[in-house]
Coordinates of N, CA and C in Angstrom, one line a residue:
M121 N -10.6 -34.0 -14.4 CA -11.1 -32.6 -15.7 C -11.8 -31.2 -15.4
A122 N -12.9 -31.7 -14.7 CA -14.4 -31.1 -14.3 C -13.5 -29.9 -13.1
S123 N -12.5 -30.2 -12.3 CA -12.2 -29.5 -11.3 C -11.3 -28.4 -11.7
S124 N -10.7 -29.5 -12.0 CA -9.2 -28.7 -12.7 C -9.6 -27.4 -13.4
T125 N -10.9 -28.0 -14.6 CA -11.7 -26.5 -15.4 C -12.1 -25.5 -14.7
T126 N -12.8 -25.7 -13.1 CA -13.0 -24.9 -12.5 C -12.4 -24.4 -11.5
H127 N -10.8 -24.8 -10.9 CA -10.4 -24.0 -10.4 C -9.1 -23.2 -10.8
N128 N -9.3 -23.6 -12.2 CA -8.5 -21.9 -13.5 C -9.4 -21.0 -13.3
R129 N -10.7 -21.9 -13.7 CA -11.7 -20.2 -13.8 C -11.7 -19.8 -13.0
Q130 N -11.5 -20.0 -11.4 CA -11.9 -19.6 -9.8 C -10.5 -18.5 -10.0
R131 N -9.0 -18.6 -11.0 CA -8.1 -18.6 -10.0 C -8.3 -17.0 -11.4
Q132 N -9.1 -17.5 -12.6 CA -9.0 -16.3 -13.7 C -9.7 -15.6 -13.4
T133 N -10.5 -15.8 -12.5 CA -11.4 -14.6 -12.0 C -11.5 -13.6 -10.9
L134 N -10.7 -14.5 -10.4 CA -10.0 -13.8 -8.9 C -9.2 -12.8 -9.5
A135 N -7.8 -12.6 -10.7 CA -7.3 -12.0 -11.1 C -7.4 -11.2 -11.7
V136 N -9.0 -11.4 -12.4 CA -9.4 -9.9 -13.4 C -10.2 -9.5 -12.3
L137 N -10.4 -9.5 -10.7 CA -11.3 -9.3 -9.7 C -9.9 -8.1 -9.6
L138 N -9.2 -8.8 -9.4 CA -8.0 -7.8 -8.4 C -7.3 -6.8 -9.2
A139 N -7.0 -6.9 -10.6 CA -6.7 -5.8 -12.1 C -8.2 -4.9 -11.2
A140 N -9.3 -5.4 -12.0 CA -10.4 -4.2 -11.7 C -10.1 -3.3 -10.4
F141 N -9.8 -4.1 -9.4 CA -10.0 -3.2 -8.3 C -8.4 -2.4 -8.1
A142 N -7.1 -3.1 -8.8 CA -6.3 -2.8 -9.1 C -6.3 -0.9 -9.7
V143 N -6.8 -1.6 -10.7 CA -7.5 -0.2 -12.0 C -8.9 1.2 -11.5
L144 N -9.7 0.2 -10.5 CA -10.8 1.5 -9.6 C -9.5 2.3 -9.0
A145 N -8.5 1.3 -7.8 CA -7.7 2.0 -6.7 C -6.6 3.2 -7.3
A146 N -6.5 3.0 -8.0 CA -5.5 3.5 -9.1 C -6.5 5.1 -9.9
A147 N -6.2 4.3 -10.4 CA -8.5 6.2 -11.1 C -8.6 6.8 -9.6
S148 N -8.6 6.4 -8.9 CA -9.4 6.9 -7.7 C -8.7 8.4 -7.0
L149 N -6.8 7.4 -6.8 CA -5.9 7.8 -6.4 C -5.7 9.1 -7.0
I150 N -5.5 8.6 -8.6 CA -5.5 9.9 -9.5 C -6.3 11.0 -9.6
T151 N -7.0 10.7 -9.2 CA -8.1 11.7 -9.1 C -8.6 12.3 -8.0
F152 N -8.3 11.7 -6.7 CA -8.5 12.5 -5.6 C -8.3 13.7 -5.1
Q153 N -9.3 14.0 -4.6 CA -9.9 16.0 -4.4 C -10.5 15.3 -3.0
R154 N -9.9 16.3 -1.9 CA -10.0 16.0 -0.7 C -11.3 17.3 -0.2
P155 N -12.9 16.2 -0.3 CA -13.8 17.0 0.3 C -13.7 17.9 1.2
L156 N -14.6 19.3 0.7 CA -15.4 20.7 2.3 C -14.6 19.5 3.2
P157 N -14.0 21.5 4.3 CA -14.7 21.0 5.5 C -15.8 20.6 6.3
F158 N -15.7 19.5 6.7 CA -17.2 19.0 7.4 C -17.8 18.2 6.9
A159 N -17.3 17.9 5.1 CA -18.1 17.2 4.2 C -18.1 15.7 4.6
A160 N -19.1 14.9 3.9 CA -18.7 13.2 4.0 C -17.4 13.2 3.8
P161 N -16.4 12.3 3.2 CA -15.7 11.4 2.1 C -16.0 11.6 0.3
W162 N -17.4 11.3 0.7 CA -17.7 10.4 -0.7 C -18.2 11.6 -1.5
S163 N -18.3 12.4 -0.9 CA -18.8 14.0 -1.2 C -17.8 14.8 -2.7
A164 N -16.6 14.3 -2.3 CA -16.0 15.3 -3.6 C -15.5 14.3 -4.8
P165 N -15.4 15.4 -5.9 CA -16.1 15.2 -6.9 C -14.5 13.9 -7.4
N166 N -15.1 13.0 -7.7 CA -13.9 11.9 -7.9 C -14.1 11.2 -9.7
A167 N -13.3 10.8 -10.4 CA -13.8 9.6 -12.3 C -14.0 8.3 -11.3
C168 N -13.7 7.8 -9.9 CA -14.8 6.7 -10.0 C -15.4 7.0 -8.9
G169 N -16.6 8.0 -9.1 CA -17.5 8.7 -8.2 C -17.3 8.5 -6.4
P170 N -18.6 8.8 -6.6 CA -18.4 8.2 -5.0 C -18.0 7.0 -4.1
L171 N -17.5 5.9 -4.4 CA -16.8 4.8 -3.7 C -15.5 4.7 -4.0
G172 N -15.3 5.5 -5.1 CA -14.0 6.0 -5.5 C -13.5 7.0 -4.7
A173 N -14.1 8.5 -4.8 CA -14.3 9.4 -3.6 C -13.5 8.3 -2.1
A174 N -14.6 7.7 -2.0 CA -14.3 7.6 -0.2 C -13.2 6.9 -0.1
L175 N -12.7 5.7 -1.2 CA -11.8 4.7 -1.1 C -9.9 5.8 -1.2
A176 N -9.9 6.7 -2.4 CA -9.1 7.2 -1.8 C -9.3 8.2 -0.9
F177 N -10.0 8.5 -0.1 CA -10.0 9.3 1.2 C -9.3 8.8 1.9
S178 N -10.0 7.7 2.3 CA -8.7 6.8 2.8 C -8.1 5.8 3.3
L179 N -7.7 5.7 1.7 CA -6.6 5.5 2.0 C -5.6 6.9 1.7
V180 N -5.4 7.8 1.3 CA -4.7 8.4 1.6 C -4.8 9.3 3.2
W181 N -6.2 9.6 4.2 CA -6.0 9.5 5.6 C -4.9 8.4 5.8
L182 N -5.3 7.3 5.9 CA -4.3 6.2 6.3 C -2.6 6.8 6.5
M183 N -2.3 6.8 5.3 CA -0.6 6.0 4.2 C -0.2 7.7 3.7
G184 N -1.4 8.5 3.7 CA -0.8 9.7 2.7 C -1.1 9.0 1.2
H185 N -0.6 10.4 0.4 CA -1.2 10.5 -0.7 C 0.1 9.6 -1.9
P186 N 1.2 9.9 -1.5 CA 1.8 8.4 -2.7 C 2.1 7.1 -2.3
A187 N 1.9 7.1 -0.3 CA 2.0 6.3 -0.1 C 0.9 4.6 0.0
A188 N -0.2 5.6 -0.6 CA -1.4 5.0 -0.8 C -1.5 4.4 -2.5
F189 N -0.7 4.8 -2.9 CA -0.5 3.2 -4.4 C 0.5 2.2 -4.7
A190 N 0.8 1.9 -2.9 CA 1.2 0.7 -2.7 C 0.1 -0.6 -2.5
L191 N -1.3 -0.3 -2.5 CA -2.6 -0.9 -2.7 C -2.7 -0.8 -4.1
P192 N -3.3 -0.7 -4.7 CA -3.1 -0.5 -6.4 C -1.7 -1.7 -6.9
L193 N -0.4 -1.1 -6.5 CA 0.6 -1.7 -7.1 C 0.6 -2.8 -6.2
L194 N -0.1 -3.3 -5.5 CA -0.4 -4.8 -4.4 C -1.0 -5.4 -5.1
C195 N -2.2 -4.7 -5.7 CA -3.5 -6.0 -6.3 C -2.6 -6.3 -7.3
A196 N -2.2 -5.4 -8.1 CA -1.8 -5.6 -9.5 C -0.8 -7.0 -9.4
A197 N 0.2 -6.5 -8.8 CA 0.8 -8.0 -8.6 C -0.1 -9.3 -8.0
W198 N -0.5 -9.2 -7.5 CA -0.9 -9.9 -7.0 C -2.3 -10.7 -8.5
A199 N -2.6 -10.3 -9.1 CA -3.5 -10.8 -9.3 C -2.8 -11.1 -11.7
W200 N -1.7 -10.7 -10.9 CA -0.4 -11.5 -12.0 C -0.4 -13.0 -11.8
N201 N 0.0 -13.0 -10.7 CA 0.3 -14.0 -9.8 C -0.7 -14.9 -9.5
R202 N -1.6 -14.5 -9.7 CA -3.1 -15.0 -9.9 C -3.1 -15.5 -11.3
W203 N -3.2 -14.8 -12.2 CA -3.6 -14.9 -13.9 C -2.5 -16.2 -14.6
R204 N -1.4 -15.8 -13.7 CA 0.1 -16.7 -14.4 C 0.4 -17.8 -13.6
D205 N -0.9 -18.1 -12.3 CA -1.1 -19.2 -11.6 C 0.8 -19.6 -11.2
N206 N 1.4 -18.6 -11.0 CA 2.4 -18.9 -9.7 C 1.8 -19.0 -8.2
P207 N 3.2 -19.3 -7.4 CA 3.0 -20.7 -6.6 C 2.8 -19.1 -5.7
A208 N 2.0 -18.6 -4.4 CA 1.8 -17.3 -3.8 C 2.6 -17.0 -3.0
G209 N 3.4 -18.5 -2.3 CA 4.4 -18.2 -1.5 C 5.2 -16.8 -1.2
N210 N 6.0 -17.7 -2.1 CA 6.5 -15.7 -2.4 C 6.5 -14.4 -2.5
L211 N 5.1 -14.2 -3.3 CA 4.7 -12.9 -3.7 C 3.9 -12.3 -1.6
V212 N 3.1 -13.0 -0.9 CA 2.5 -12.9 0.4 C 3.9 -12.6 1.3
Q213 N 5.2 -13.3 1.1 CA 6.7 -12.5 1.6 C 6.4 -11.1 1.1
K214 N 6.8 -11.2 0.2 CA 7.2 -9.5 -0.1 C 6.5 -8.3 -0.2
T215 N 5.1 -9.1 -0.6 CA 3.6 -8.0 -0.3 C 3.3 -7.7 1.5
L216 N 4.3 -8.6 2.3 CA 4.6 -8.2 3.7 C 5.2 -7.6 3.5
V217 N 6.8 -8.0 3.2 CA 8.0 -6.6 3.5 C 7.4 -5.4 2.8
A218 N 7.0 -5.3 1.5 CA 6.4 -3.7 0.8 C 5.2 -3.2 1.9
L219 N 4.7 -3.7 2.3 CA 4.6 -3.5 3.5 C 5.0 -2.7 4.7
L220 N 5.9 -3.5 4.7 CA 6.1 -2.9 6.5 C 7.1 -2.0 5.5
L221 N 7.8 -1.8 5.2 CA 8.5 0.1 3.9 C 7.9 1.0 3.6
T222 N 6.8 0.9 3.2 CA 5.9 1.8 3.2 C 5.7 2.0 4.4
G223 N 5.0 1.7 5.8 CA 5.0 1.9 6.3 C 5.6 2.8 7.6
E224 N 7.5 2.2 7.0 CA 8.4 2.7 8.1 C 9.2 4.3 7.2
V225 N 8.7 3.9 5.9 CA 8.6 5.6 5.5 C 7.7 6.1 5.9
C226 N 6.8 6.7 5.5 CA 5.3 7.2 6.6 C 5.6 7.4 7.3
V227 N 6.4 6.5 8.7 CA 6.0 6.6 10.1 C 7.7 8.4 9.8
M228 N 8.8 8.0 8.8 CA 10.0 8.8 8.7 C 9.0 9.9 8.7
A229 N 8.4 9.9 7.8 CA 7.8 11.3 6.9 C 6.9 11.9 8.9
G230 N 6.3 11.5 9.1 CA 5.8 11.9 10.3 C 7.2 12.3 11.5
L231 N 7.6 11.8 11.5 CA 9.2 12.4 12.0 C 9.9 13.5 11.5
A232 N 9.9 13.8 10.6 CA 10.4 14.9 10.2 C 9.0 16.0 9.8
H233 N 8.0 15.8 10.3 CA 7.4 16.6 10.5 C 6.4 16.2 9.4
L234 N 5.8 16.3 8.2 CA 6.4 16.4 6.7 C 4.1 16.3 7.5
S235 N 4.0 16.9 6.2 CA 1.8 16.7 5.8 C 2.1 15.6 6.4
Q236 N 0.7 15.4 7.7 CA -0.2 14.4 7.3 C -1.4 13.5 6.7
D237 N -1.2 15.2 6.0 CA -2.7 15.2 5.2 C -2.3 14.6 3.5
F238 N -0.9 14.6 3.7 CA -0.4 14.2 2.1 C 0.6 13.0 2.1
W239 N 1.4 13.4 3.1 CA 3.1 12.8 3.5 C 2.8 11.3 3.9
S240 N 3.0 11.9 5.5 CA 3.0 10.4 6.2 C 1.0 9.4 6.3
G241 N 0.2 10.5 6.5 CA -0.9 10.0 6.8 C -1.6 9.4 8.5
A242 N -1.8 8.8 8.7 CA -2.4 8.6 10.1 C -1.2 8.4 10.6
A243 N -1.3 6.9 10.4 CA -0.3 5.8 10.7 C 0.6 6.4 11.1
G244 N 1.3 7.0 9.5 CA 3.1 7.2 10.1 C 3.2 7.9 10.7
S245 N 2.1 9.2 11.1 CA 2.0 10.2 12.0 C 1.5 9.6 14.0
A246 N 0.9 8.0 14.0 CA 0.7 7.8 14.7 C 2.1 7.4 15.1
G247 N 2.3 6.2 14.0 CA 3.9 5.8 14.6 C 4.9 6.5 14.9
A248 N 5.7 8.2 14.6 CA 5.9 8.5 14.9 C 5.7 9.1 16.3
L249 N 4.6 9.9 16.4 CA 4.4 10.1 17.9 C 4.8 9.5 19.2
V250 N 4.7 8.1 19.0 CA 4.6 6.8 19.8 C 6.0 6.8 20.0
L251 N 6.8 6.9 19.0 CA 8.3 6.6 18.6 C 9.1 8.3 19.2
R252 N 8.5 9.6 19.2 CA 8.8 10.6 19.4 C 8.7 10.7 21.3
S253 N 7.8 9.8 21.7 CA 7.6 9.9 22.8 C 8.1 8.8 23.8
A254 N 8.2 7.8 23.1 CA 8.7 7.2 23.8 C 10.8 6.3 23.8
L255 N 11.1 7.4 22.8 CA 13.0 8.2 22.5 C 12.9 9.3 22.3
G256 N 12.2 9.8 22.7 CA 12.5 11.7 22.1 C 12.5 11.6 20.7
A257 N 13.8 13.2 20.5 CA 13.6 13.8 19.5 C 14.7 12.8 18.2
V258 N 15.3 12.3 18.7 CA 17.0 12.6 18.7 C 16.8 10.6 18.9
G259 N 16.6 9.4 19.6 CA 16.2 8.6 20.0 C 15.6 8.0 19.2
S260 N 14.6 8.6 18.7 CA 13.4 8.1 17.8 C 13.2 8.4 16.3
W261 N 14.7 9.1 15.9 CA 15.5 8.9 14.3 C 16.3 7.9 13.7
I262 N 16.9 7.6 15.3 CA 17.4 6.7 15.6 C 17.3 5.1 15.2
V263 N 16.5 4.4 16.6 CA 14.8 3.2 16.1 C 14.8 3.4 14.7
A264 N 14.1 4.2 14.2 CA 13.1 5.2 13.2 C 14.2 4.0 11.5
G265 N 15.4 4.8 12.0 CA 16.4 4.5 10.9 C 17.1 3.2 11.0
A266 N 17.5 2.9 12.0 CA 18.1 1.5 12.3 C 16.9 0.5 11.5
L267 N 16.0 0.1 12.2 CA 14.7 -0.1 11.6 C 14.8 0.2 10.3
L268 N 14.6 0.8 9.6 CA 14.1 1.4 7.7 C 15.6 0.7 7.0
L269 N 16.7 0.7 8.1 CA 18.3 -0.5 7.3 C 17.7 -1.9 7.6
V270 N 17.7 -2.1 8.5 CA 17.4 -3.0 8.4 C 16.0 -4.2 7.6
S271 N 15.2 -3.4 7.5 CA 13.8 -3.6 7.2 C 14.3 -3.5 5.3
L272 N 14.9 -2.7 5.1 CA 15.7 -2.7 3.6 C 16.8 -3.9 3.7
L273 N 18.2 -4.4 4.4 CA 18.8 -5.4 4.3 C 18.0 -7.1 4.1
W274 N 16.9 -7.2 4.8 CA 15.9 -8.2 4.9 C 14.9 -7.8 3.7
A275 N 14.8 -7.1 2.8 CA 14.3 -6.9 1.3 C 14.7 -7.1 0.8
S276 N 16.4 -7.0 1.0 CA 17.6 -7.2 -0.1 C 17.5 -8.9 -0.4
E277 N 17.6 -9.2 0.7 CA 17.6 -11.0 1.1 C 16.8 -12.1 0.6
L278 N 16.0 -11.0 0.6 CA 14.0 -12.2 -0.1 C 14.0 -11.4 -1.4
G279 N 14.6 -10.6 -1.7 CA 14.3 -11.0 -2.6 C 13.9 -9.9 -4.1
F280 N 13.8 -8.0 -2.9 CA 13.6 -7.1 -3.7 C 15.4 -6.9 -4.3
H281 N 15.4 -7.1 -5.6 CA 16.7 -7.0 -6.0 C 16.9 -5.3 -6.2
W282 N 16.0 -4.9 -6.4 CA 16.3 -3.2 -6.8 C 16.6 -2.8 -5.9
V283 N 16.3 -3.0 -4.3 CA 16.9 -3.2 -3.5 C 18.3 -3.3 -2.9
G284 N 18.9 -3.8 -3.7 CA 20.3 -4.6 -3.2 C 21.6 -4.3 -3.7

């Protein structure tokens, strides 16, 4: 009996911590401001203080501002999953597909030469650079578009019914 109670409390504790991180990350991203040139990322004003400023800067730098919200959304989904004690296998698969789709959209934004500071992030710009250098301007769009469409098809098969 004690083992079951301990497992439930651990699961609930993890759910609360994931939910708290999701709210912290979302609030940090919502109140994100770029630091002054040559200033530390944590020096920018943010509702979640220096840690929130550094977290938001890191996420925006990596994925762009809109895609950075994937992290708090995924943390909230995992918090709900852990709170309800649902099987994790299906959510692991959906998390990986969501990250794949987010990355592919960032690469497409990089191919479109959208602002790295806001739209594509460093990961999207780097992916676009790799595709452009290997396949040229047209070939990179063809391959990136095909990969995105294949991923969307897989996502619809794996339970992302809003995609299908």
